[in-house]
Short mmCIF file of C-alpha atoms and ligand atoms in Angstrom, two decimals:
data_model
loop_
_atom_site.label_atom_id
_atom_site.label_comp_id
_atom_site.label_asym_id
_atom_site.label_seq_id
_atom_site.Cartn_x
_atom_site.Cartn_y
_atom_site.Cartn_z
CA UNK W 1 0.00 0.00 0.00
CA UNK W 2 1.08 3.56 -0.73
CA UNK W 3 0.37 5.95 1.72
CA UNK W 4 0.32 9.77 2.11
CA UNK W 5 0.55 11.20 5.84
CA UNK W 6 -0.50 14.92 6.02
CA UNK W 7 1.18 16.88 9.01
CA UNK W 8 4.86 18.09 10.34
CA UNK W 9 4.65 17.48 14.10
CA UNK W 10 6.09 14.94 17.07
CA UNK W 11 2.49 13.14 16.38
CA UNK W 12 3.30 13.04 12.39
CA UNK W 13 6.79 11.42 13.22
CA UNK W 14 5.36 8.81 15.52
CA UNK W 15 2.59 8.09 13.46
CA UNK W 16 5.08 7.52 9.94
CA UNK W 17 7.45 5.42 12.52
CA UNK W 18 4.64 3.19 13.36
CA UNK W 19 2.92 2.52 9.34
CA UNK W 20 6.87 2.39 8.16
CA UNK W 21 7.29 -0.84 10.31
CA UNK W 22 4.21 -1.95 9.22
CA UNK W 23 4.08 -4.80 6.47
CA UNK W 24 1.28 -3.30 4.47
CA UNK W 25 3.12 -0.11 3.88
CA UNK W 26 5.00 -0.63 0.84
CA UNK W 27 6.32 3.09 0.46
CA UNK W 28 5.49 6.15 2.73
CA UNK W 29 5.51 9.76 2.19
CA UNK W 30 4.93 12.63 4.62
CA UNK W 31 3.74 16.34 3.38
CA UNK W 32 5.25 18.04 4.02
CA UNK W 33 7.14 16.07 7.31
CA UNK W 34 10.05 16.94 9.36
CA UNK W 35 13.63 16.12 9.87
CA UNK W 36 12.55 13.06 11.86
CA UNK W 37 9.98 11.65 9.32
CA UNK W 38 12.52 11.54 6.58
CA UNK W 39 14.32 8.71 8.57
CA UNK W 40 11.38 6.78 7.62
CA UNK W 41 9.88 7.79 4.69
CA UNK W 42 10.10 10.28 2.08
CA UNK W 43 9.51 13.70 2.95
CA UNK W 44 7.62 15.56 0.53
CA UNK W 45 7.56 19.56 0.36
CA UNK W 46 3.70 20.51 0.16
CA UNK W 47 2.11 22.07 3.11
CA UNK W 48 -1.01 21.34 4.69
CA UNK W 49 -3.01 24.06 3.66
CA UNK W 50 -2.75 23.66 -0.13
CA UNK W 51 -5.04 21.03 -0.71
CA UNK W 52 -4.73 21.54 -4.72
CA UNK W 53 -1.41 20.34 -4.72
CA UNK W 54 -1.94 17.18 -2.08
CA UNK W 55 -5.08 16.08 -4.49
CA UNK W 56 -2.44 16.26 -7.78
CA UNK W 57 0.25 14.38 -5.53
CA UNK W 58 -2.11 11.74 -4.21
CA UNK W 59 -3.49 11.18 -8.17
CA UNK W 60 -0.22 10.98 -9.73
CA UNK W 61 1.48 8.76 -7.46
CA UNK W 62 -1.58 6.55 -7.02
CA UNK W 63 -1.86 6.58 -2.88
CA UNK W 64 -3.96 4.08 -1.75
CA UNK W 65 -4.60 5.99 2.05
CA UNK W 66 -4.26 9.41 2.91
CA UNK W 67 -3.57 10.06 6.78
CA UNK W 68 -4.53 13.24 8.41
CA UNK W 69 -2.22 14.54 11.29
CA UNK W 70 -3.60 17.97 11.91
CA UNK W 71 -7.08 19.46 13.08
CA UNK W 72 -6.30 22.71 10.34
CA UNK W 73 -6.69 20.56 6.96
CA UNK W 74 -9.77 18.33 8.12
CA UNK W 75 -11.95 21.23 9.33
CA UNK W 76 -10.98 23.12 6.39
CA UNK W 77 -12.01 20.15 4.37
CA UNK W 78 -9.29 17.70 2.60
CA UNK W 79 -11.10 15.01 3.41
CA UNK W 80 -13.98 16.07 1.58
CA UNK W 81 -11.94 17.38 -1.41
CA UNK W 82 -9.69 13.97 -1.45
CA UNK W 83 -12.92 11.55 -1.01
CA UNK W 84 -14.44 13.38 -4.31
CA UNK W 85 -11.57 12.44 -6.11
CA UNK W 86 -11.84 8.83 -5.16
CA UNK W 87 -9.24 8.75 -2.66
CA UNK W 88 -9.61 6.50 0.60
CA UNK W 89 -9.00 9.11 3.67
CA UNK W 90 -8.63 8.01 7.28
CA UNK W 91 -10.00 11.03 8.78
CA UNK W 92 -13.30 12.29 9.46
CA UNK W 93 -15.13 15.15 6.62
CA UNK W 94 -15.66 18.71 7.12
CA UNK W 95 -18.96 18.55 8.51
CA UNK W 96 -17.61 15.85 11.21
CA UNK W 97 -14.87 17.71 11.99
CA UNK W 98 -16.28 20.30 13.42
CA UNK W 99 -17.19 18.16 16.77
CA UNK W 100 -13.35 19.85 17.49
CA UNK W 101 -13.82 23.17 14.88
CA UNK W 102 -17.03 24.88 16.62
CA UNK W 103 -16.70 23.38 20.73
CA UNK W 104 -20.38 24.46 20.39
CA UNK W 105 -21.63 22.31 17.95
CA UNK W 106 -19.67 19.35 20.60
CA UNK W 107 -21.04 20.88 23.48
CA UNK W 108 -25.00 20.97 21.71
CA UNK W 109 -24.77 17.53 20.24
CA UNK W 110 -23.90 15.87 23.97
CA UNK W 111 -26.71 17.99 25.35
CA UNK W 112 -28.98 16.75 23.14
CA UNK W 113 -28.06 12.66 23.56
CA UNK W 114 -27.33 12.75 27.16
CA UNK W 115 -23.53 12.58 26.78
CA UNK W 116 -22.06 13.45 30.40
CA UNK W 117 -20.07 16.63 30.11
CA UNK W 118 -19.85 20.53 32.15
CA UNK W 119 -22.92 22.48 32.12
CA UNK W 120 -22.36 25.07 29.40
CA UNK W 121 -24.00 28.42 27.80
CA UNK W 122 -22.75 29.37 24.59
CA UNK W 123 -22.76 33.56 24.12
CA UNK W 124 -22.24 35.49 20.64
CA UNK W 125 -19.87 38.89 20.28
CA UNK W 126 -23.18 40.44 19.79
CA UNK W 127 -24.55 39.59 23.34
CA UNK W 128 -21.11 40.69 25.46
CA UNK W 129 -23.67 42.20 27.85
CA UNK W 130 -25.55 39.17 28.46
CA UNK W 131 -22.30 36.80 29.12
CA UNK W 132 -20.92 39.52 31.90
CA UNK W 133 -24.43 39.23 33.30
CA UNK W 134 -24.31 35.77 33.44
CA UNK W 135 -20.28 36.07 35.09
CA UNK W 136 -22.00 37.96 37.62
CA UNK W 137 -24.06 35.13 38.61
CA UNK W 138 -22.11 32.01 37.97
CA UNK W 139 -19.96 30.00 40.98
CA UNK W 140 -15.95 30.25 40.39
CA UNK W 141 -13.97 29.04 39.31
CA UNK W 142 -15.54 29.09 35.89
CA UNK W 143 -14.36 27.92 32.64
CA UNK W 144 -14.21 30.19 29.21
CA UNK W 145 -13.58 28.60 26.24
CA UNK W 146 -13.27 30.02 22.06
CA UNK W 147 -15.61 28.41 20.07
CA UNK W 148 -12.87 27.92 17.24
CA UNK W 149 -9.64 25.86 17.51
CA UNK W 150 -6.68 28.53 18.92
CA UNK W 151 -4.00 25.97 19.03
CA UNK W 152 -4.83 24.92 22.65
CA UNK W 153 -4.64 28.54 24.05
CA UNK W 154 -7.77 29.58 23.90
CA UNK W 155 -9.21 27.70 27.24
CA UNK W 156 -9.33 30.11 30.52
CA UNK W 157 -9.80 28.85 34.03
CA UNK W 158 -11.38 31.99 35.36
CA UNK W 159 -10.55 32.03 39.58
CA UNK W 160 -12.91 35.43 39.98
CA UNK W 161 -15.61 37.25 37.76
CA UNK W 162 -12.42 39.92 37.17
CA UNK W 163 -10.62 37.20 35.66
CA UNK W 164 -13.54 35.98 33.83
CA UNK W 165 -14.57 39.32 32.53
CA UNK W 166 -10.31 39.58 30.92
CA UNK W 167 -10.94 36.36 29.08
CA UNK W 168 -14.38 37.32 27.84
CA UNK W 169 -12.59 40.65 26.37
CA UNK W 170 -9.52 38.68 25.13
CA UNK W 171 -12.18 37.14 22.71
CA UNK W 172 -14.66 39.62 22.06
CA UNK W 173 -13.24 42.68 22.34
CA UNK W 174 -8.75 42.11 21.86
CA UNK W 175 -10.02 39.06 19.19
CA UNK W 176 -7.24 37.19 20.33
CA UNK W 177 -8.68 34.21 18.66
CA UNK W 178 -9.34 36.28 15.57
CA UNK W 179 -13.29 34.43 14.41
CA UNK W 180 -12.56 31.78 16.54
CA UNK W 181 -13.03 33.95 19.69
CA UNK W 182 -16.47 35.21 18.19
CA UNK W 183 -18.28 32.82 20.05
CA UNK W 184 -17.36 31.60 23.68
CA UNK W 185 -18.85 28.20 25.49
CA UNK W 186 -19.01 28.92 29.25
CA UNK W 187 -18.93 26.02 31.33
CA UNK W 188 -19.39 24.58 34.38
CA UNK W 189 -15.61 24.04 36.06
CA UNK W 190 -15.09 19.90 36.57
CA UNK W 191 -12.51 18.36 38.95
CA UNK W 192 -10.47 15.00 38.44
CA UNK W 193 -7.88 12.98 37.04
CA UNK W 194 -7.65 13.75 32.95
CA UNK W 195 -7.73 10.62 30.23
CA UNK W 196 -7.29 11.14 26.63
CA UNK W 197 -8.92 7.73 24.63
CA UNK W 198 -8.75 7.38 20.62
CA UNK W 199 -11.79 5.70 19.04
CA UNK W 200 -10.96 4.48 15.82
CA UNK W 201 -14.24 4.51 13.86
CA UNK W 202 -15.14 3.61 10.55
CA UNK W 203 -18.66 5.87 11.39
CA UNK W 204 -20.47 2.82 13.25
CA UNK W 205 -18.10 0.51 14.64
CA UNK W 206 -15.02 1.43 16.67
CA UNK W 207 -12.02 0.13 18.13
CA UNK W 208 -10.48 1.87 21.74
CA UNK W 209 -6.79 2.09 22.31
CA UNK W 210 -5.41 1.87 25.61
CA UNK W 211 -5.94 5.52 27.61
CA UNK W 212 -3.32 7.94 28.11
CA UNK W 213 -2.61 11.11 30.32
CA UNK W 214 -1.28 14.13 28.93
CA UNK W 215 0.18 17.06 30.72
CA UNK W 216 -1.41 20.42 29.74
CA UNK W 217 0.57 23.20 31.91
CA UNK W 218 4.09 24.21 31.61
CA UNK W 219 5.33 23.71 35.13
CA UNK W 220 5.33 20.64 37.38
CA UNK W 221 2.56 19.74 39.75
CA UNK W 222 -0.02 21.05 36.70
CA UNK W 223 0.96 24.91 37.39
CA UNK W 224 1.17 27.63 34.95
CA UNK W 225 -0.07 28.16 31.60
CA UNK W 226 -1.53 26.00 29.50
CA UNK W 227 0.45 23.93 26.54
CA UNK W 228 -0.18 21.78 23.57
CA UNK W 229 0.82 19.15 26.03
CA UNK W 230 3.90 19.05 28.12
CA UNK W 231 4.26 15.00 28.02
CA UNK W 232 2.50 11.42 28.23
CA UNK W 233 1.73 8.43 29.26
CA UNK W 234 0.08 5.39 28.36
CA UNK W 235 -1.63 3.28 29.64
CA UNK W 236 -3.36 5.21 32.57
CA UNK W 237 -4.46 3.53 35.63
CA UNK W 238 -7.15 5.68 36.32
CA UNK W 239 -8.91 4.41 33.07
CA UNK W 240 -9.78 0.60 34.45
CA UNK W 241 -12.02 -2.23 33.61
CA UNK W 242 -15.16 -0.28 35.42
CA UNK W 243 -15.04 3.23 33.84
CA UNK W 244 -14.06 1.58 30.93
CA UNK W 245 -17.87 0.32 29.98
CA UNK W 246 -19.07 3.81 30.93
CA UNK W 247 -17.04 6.01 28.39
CA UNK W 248 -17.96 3.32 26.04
CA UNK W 249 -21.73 2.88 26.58
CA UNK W 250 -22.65 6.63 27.63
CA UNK W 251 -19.89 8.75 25.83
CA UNK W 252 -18.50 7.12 22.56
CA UNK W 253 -21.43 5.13 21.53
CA UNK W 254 -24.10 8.12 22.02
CA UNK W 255 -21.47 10.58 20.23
CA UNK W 256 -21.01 7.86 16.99
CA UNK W 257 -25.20 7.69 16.74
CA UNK W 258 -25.72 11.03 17.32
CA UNK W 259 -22.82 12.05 14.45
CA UNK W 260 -24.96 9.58 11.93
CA UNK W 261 -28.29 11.12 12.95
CA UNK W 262 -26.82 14.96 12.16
CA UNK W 263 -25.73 12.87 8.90
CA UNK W 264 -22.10 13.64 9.57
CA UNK W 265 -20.77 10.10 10.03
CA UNK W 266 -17.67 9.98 11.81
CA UNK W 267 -14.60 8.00 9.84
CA UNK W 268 -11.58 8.49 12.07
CA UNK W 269 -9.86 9.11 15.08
CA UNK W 270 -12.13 10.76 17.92
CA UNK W 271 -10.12 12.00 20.37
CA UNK W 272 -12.26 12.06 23.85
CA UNK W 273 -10.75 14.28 26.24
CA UNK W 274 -12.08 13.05 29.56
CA UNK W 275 -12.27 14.25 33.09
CA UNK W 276 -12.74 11.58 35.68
CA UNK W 277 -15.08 12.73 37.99
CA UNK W 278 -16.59 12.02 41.07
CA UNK W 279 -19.92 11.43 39.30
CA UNK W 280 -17.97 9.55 37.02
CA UNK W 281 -16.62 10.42 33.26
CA UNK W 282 -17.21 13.71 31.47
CA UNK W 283 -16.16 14.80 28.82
CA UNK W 284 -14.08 17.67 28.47
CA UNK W 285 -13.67 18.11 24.64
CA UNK W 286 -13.53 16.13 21.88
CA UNK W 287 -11.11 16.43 18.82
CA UNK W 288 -11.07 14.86 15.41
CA UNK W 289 -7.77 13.45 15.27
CA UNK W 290 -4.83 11.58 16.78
CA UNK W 291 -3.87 13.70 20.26
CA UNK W 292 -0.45 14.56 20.17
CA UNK W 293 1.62 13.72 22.54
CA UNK W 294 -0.77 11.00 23.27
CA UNK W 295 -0.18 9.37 20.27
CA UNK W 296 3.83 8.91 20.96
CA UNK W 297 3.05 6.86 23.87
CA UNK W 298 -0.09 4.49 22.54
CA UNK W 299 1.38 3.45 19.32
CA UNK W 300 4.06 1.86 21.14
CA UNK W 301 1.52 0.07 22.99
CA UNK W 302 0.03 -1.33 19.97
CA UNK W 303 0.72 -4.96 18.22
CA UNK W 304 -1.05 -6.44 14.97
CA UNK W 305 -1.41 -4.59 11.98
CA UNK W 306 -1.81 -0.99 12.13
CA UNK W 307 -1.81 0.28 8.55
CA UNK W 308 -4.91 -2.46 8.19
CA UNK W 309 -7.18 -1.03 11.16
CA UNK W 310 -7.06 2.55 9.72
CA UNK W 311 -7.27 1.88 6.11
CA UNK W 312 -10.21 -0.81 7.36
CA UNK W 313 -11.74 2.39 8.88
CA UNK W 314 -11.52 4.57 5.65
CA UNK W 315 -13.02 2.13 3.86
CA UNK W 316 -16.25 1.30 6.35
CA UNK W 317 -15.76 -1.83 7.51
CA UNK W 318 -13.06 -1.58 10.58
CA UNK W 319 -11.20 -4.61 11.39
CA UNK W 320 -11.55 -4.71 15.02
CA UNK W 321 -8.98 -7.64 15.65
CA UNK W 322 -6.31 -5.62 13.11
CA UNK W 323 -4.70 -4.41 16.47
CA UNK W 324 -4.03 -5.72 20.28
CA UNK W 325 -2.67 -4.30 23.50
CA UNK W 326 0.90 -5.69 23.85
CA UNK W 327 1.23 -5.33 27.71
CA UNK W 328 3.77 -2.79 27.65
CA UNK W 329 4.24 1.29 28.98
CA UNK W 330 5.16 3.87 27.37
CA UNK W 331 6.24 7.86 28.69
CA UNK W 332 7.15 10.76 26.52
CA UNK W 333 8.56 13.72 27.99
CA UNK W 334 8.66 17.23 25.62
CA UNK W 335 11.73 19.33 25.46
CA UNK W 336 10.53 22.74 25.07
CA UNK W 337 12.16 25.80 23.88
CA UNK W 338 12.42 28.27 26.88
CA UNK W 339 9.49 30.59 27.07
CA UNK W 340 7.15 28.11 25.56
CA UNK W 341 3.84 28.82 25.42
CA UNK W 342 4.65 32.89 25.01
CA UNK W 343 7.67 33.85 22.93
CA UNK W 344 10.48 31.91 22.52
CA UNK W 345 13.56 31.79 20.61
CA UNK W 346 14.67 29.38 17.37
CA UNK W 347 17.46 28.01 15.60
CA UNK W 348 19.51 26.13 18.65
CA UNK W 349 21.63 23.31 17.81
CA UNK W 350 20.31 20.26 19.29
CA UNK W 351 23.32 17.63 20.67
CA UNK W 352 23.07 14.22 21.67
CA UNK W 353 19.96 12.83 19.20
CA UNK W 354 22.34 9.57 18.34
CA UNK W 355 23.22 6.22 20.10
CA UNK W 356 19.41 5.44 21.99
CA UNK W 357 18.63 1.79 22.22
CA UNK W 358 15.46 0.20 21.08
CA UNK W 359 13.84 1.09 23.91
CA UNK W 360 13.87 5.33 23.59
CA UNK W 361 12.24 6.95 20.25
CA UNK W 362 13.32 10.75 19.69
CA UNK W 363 10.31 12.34 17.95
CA UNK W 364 10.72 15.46 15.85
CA UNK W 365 7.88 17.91 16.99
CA UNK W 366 9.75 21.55 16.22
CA UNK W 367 13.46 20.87 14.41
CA UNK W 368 14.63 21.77 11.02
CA UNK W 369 17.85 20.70 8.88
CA UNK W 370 19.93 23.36 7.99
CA UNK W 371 23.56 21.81 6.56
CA UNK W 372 23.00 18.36 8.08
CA UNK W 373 22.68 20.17 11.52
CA UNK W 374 19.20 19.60 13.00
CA UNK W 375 18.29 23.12 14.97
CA UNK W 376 14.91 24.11 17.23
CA UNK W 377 12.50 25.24 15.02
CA UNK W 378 9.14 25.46 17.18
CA UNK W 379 7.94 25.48 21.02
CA UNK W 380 7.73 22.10 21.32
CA UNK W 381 10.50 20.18 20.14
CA UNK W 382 11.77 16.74 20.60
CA UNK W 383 9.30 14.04 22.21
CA UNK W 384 11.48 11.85 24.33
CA UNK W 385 9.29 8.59 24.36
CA UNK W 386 10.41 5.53 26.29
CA UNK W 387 8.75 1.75 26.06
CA UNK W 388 9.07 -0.59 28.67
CA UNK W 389 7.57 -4.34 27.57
CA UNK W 390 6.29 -4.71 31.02
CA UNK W 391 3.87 -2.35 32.52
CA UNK W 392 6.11 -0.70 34.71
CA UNK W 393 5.57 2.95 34.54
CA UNK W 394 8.27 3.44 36.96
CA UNK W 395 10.73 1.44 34.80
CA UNK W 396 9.46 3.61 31.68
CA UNK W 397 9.92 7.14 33.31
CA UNK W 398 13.33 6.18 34.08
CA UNK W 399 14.34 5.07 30.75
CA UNK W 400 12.80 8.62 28.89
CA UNK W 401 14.29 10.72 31.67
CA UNK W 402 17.77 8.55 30.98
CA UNK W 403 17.77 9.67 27.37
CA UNK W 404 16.45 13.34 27.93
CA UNK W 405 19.06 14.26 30.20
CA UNK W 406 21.63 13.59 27.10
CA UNK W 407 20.48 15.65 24.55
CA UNK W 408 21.02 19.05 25.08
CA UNK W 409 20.20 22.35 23.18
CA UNK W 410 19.83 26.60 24.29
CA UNK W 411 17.59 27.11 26.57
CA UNK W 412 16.08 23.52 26.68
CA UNK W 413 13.01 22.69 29.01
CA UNK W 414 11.21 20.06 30.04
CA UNK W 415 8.53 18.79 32.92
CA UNK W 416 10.23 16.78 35.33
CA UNK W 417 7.10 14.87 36.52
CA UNK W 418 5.36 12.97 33.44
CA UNK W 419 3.10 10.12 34.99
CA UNK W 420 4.02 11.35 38.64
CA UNK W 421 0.22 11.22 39.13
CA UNK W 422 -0.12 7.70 38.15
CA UNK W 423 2.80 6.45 40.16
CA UNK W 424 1.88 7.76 43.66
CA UNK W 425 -1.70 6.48 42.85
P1 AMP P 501 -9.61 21.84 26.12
O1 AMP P 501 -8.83 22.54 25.05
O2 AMP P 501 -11.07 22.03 26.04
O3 AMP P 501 -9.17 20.41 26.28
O4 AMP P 501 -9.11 22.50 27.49
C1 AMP P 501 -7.76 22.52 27.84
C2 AMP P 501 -7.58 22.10 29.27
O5 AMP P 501 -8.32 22.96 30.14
C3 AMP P 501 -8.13 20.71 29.58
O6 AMP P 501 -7.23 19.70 29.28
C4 AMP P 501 -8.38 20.81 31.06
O7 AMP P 501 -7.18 20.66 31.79
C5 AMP P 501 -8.84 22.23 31.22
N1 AMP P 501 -10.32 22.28 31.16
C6 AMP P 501 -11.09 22.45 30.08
N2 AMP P 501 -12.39 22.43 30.39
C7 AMP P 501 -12.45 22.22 31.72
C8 AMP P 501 -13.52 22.11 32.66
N3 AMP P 501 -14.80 22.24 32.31
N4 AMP P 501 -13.21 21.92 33.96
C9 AMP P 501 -11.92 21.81 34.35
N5 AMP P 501 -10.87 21.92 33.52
C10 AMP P 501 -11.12 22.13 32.21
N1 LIG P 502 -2.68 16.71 23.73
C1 LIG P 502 -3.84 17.43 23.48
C2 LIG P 502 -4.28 17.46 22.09
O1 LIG P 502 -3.77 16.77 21.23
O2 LIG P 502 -5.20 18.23 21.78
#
């Protein structure tokens, strides 16, 4: 099989690591890819947002599956354009998509089916004087959230109405969001442990990988400002055999139907972010792809044939048995450019990516080559992701913090307590 993998990031690089080990993969390109992803396929130079050019490179050289990384192309609608054009596409349509584009749409549709999730009102730019009326009378701390995707910054954990009232303005009045910001979901503030889960859906049928646990702020002990996600692990405890059947019955299930019944089937990865809470699961948001760095650390955890149960999936049958759990753990710790999530600097060296056993995986999230040098190039970026055959998270956060502390580059930072959670639990 020839396939095409849209996307540049740590997640893109994991994902082409996994389908180039795969044995139904006969050749793999990435578009555009990174420095990492040409180790394993072959990097090709068209971005993500020109959809002309990916349709004339998937028609000329014949690819049999297209792979979406990002949220940005399948909201703006490659899947759509490629499907048309009789290409198979794992990843869900514009329509679908927007269960992560517009959080109101998500936040309506689990309303409507029951789907256990915050209490939420949804206000317009127009009615600015209606949401501070409803600040005034909400319980803090509250949660403020753009309607549109903001590249996980646009989420505000509002302590007082004052700080409420900033993050209102931030979207209607600064448009820090730009038209993503026109629209804010307020909602009801939830408390637990967090679980990421992928369903991998051909629309009706699904298959779960194991959970994970990202980690969304910059500092240790969760503190600071939010991130794209700080570092992983897989599998999570606090996803077990009991919770389990609930996200299933009462969250996935209900959110499949309910896509069908709007007559925007879901083909895909649906990313359920979860918060586990005392009443049991809620969601906190869903997205319409692979998390990343979630994904680093469940591939891994993942034996059978991968390549088959997404290409199953685009075609509308999944093969539920294509994939198994293979017993092991798996951590991934970020190194971060200092500054990360506000301004940061580029163009670092990075020492120290050779000579890792089997066991460690360096990911490419923000690099670029320049003269066979491989330099920081974004916020995040190098996923350090460890695999330990045994489930022994303590076994796999010392091998990734091993290997992190030998690569080395200006101003390089990471979290120091991936899966700390787990392990005193
Ligand atoms: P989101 O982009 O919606 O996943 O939000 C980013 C992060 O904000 C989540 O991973 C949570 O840590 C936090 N968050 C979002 N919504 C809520 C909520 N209703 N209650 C508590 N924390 C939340
Ligand atoms: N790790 C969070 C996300 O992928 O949205």
């Amino acid at each position: 099989m020839k396939i095409a993998l849209i996307g540049s990031g740590g997640r893109e690089h994991a994902l082409a690591a996994k389908i180039s080990e795969d044995k139904s993969c006969s050749k793999l390109f990435i578009l555009p890819g990174n420095p990492g992803t040409k180790q394993v396929g072959e990097n090709i130079s068209i971005v993500q947002d020109d959809h002309n050019a990916i349709l004339n490179f998937c028609t000329e050289h014949k690819i049999d599956l297209v792979i979406i990384g990002p949220e940005k192309p399948l909201i703006d609608g490659l899947t759509d354009k490629l499907i048309k054009n009789g290409i198979k596409v794992f990843g869900p349509t514009l329509q679908a998509a927007r269960i992560e584009g517009e959080k109101s749409f998500a936040k309506n549709l689990m309303k409507e089916y029951n789907i256990p999730t915050a209490a939420f009102e949804v206000f317009n730019k127009e009615n600015y004087d209606y949401a501070i009326n409803y600040l005034h009378k909400v319980d803090y701390p509250i949660v403020i959230k753009a309607d549109g995707i903001a590249a996980g910054k646009g989420v505000t954990i509002a302590e007082s109405f004052d700080d409420a009232k900033e993050a209102l303005k931030e979207c209607f009045v600064n448009s820090s969001f730009g038209s993503s910001g026109d629209k804010v979901v307020i909602e009801e503030f939830m408390s637990g442990q967090e679980a990421s889960i992928f369903a991998i859906t051909d629309g009706l049928d699904y298959v779960l990988l194991p959970a994970a646990q990202d980690h969304k702020r910059i500092f240790d002990d969760d503190k600071g400002k939010n991130t794209g996600g700080m570092g992983a692990y897989a599998p999570t405890s606090f996803v077990n055999e009991k919770n389990i059947e609930v996200i299933a019955k009462e969250i996935i299930e209900p959110t499949l139907k309910a896509m069908n019944e709007k007559g925007s089937s879901y083909v895909g990865c649906l990313y359920c972010g979860l918060m586990l809470t005392s009443q049991g699961p809620k969601v906190v948001e869903f997205n319409c792809r692979f998390g990343d760095p979630e994904t680093q650390v469940v591939l891994p955890l993942l034996e059978g044939n991968f390549v088959e149960l997404l290409y199953s999936a685009a075609c509308g049958k999944i093969n539920k048995g294509a994939v198994r759990y293979n017993g092991g753990t798996s951590v991934c710790v970020v190194a971060a450019s200092k500054g990360y999530p506000d301004k940061f600097e580029k163009g670092f060296e990075i020492y120290g990516l050779e000579n890792f056993q089997q066991n460690i995986k360096v990911y490419h999230a923000g690099t670029k080559e320049v003269d066979g040098k491989i330099l920081t190039n974004g916020g995040r970026v190098l996923d350090v992701t460890s695999f330990s055959e045994k489930n022994n998270l303590n076994e796999a956060k010392r091998i990734a913090y091993d290997a992190i502390t030998k690569i080395h580059f200006d101003g390089m930072y990471y979290r120091k307590d991936i899966s700390d959670k787990a392990i005193k639990e």
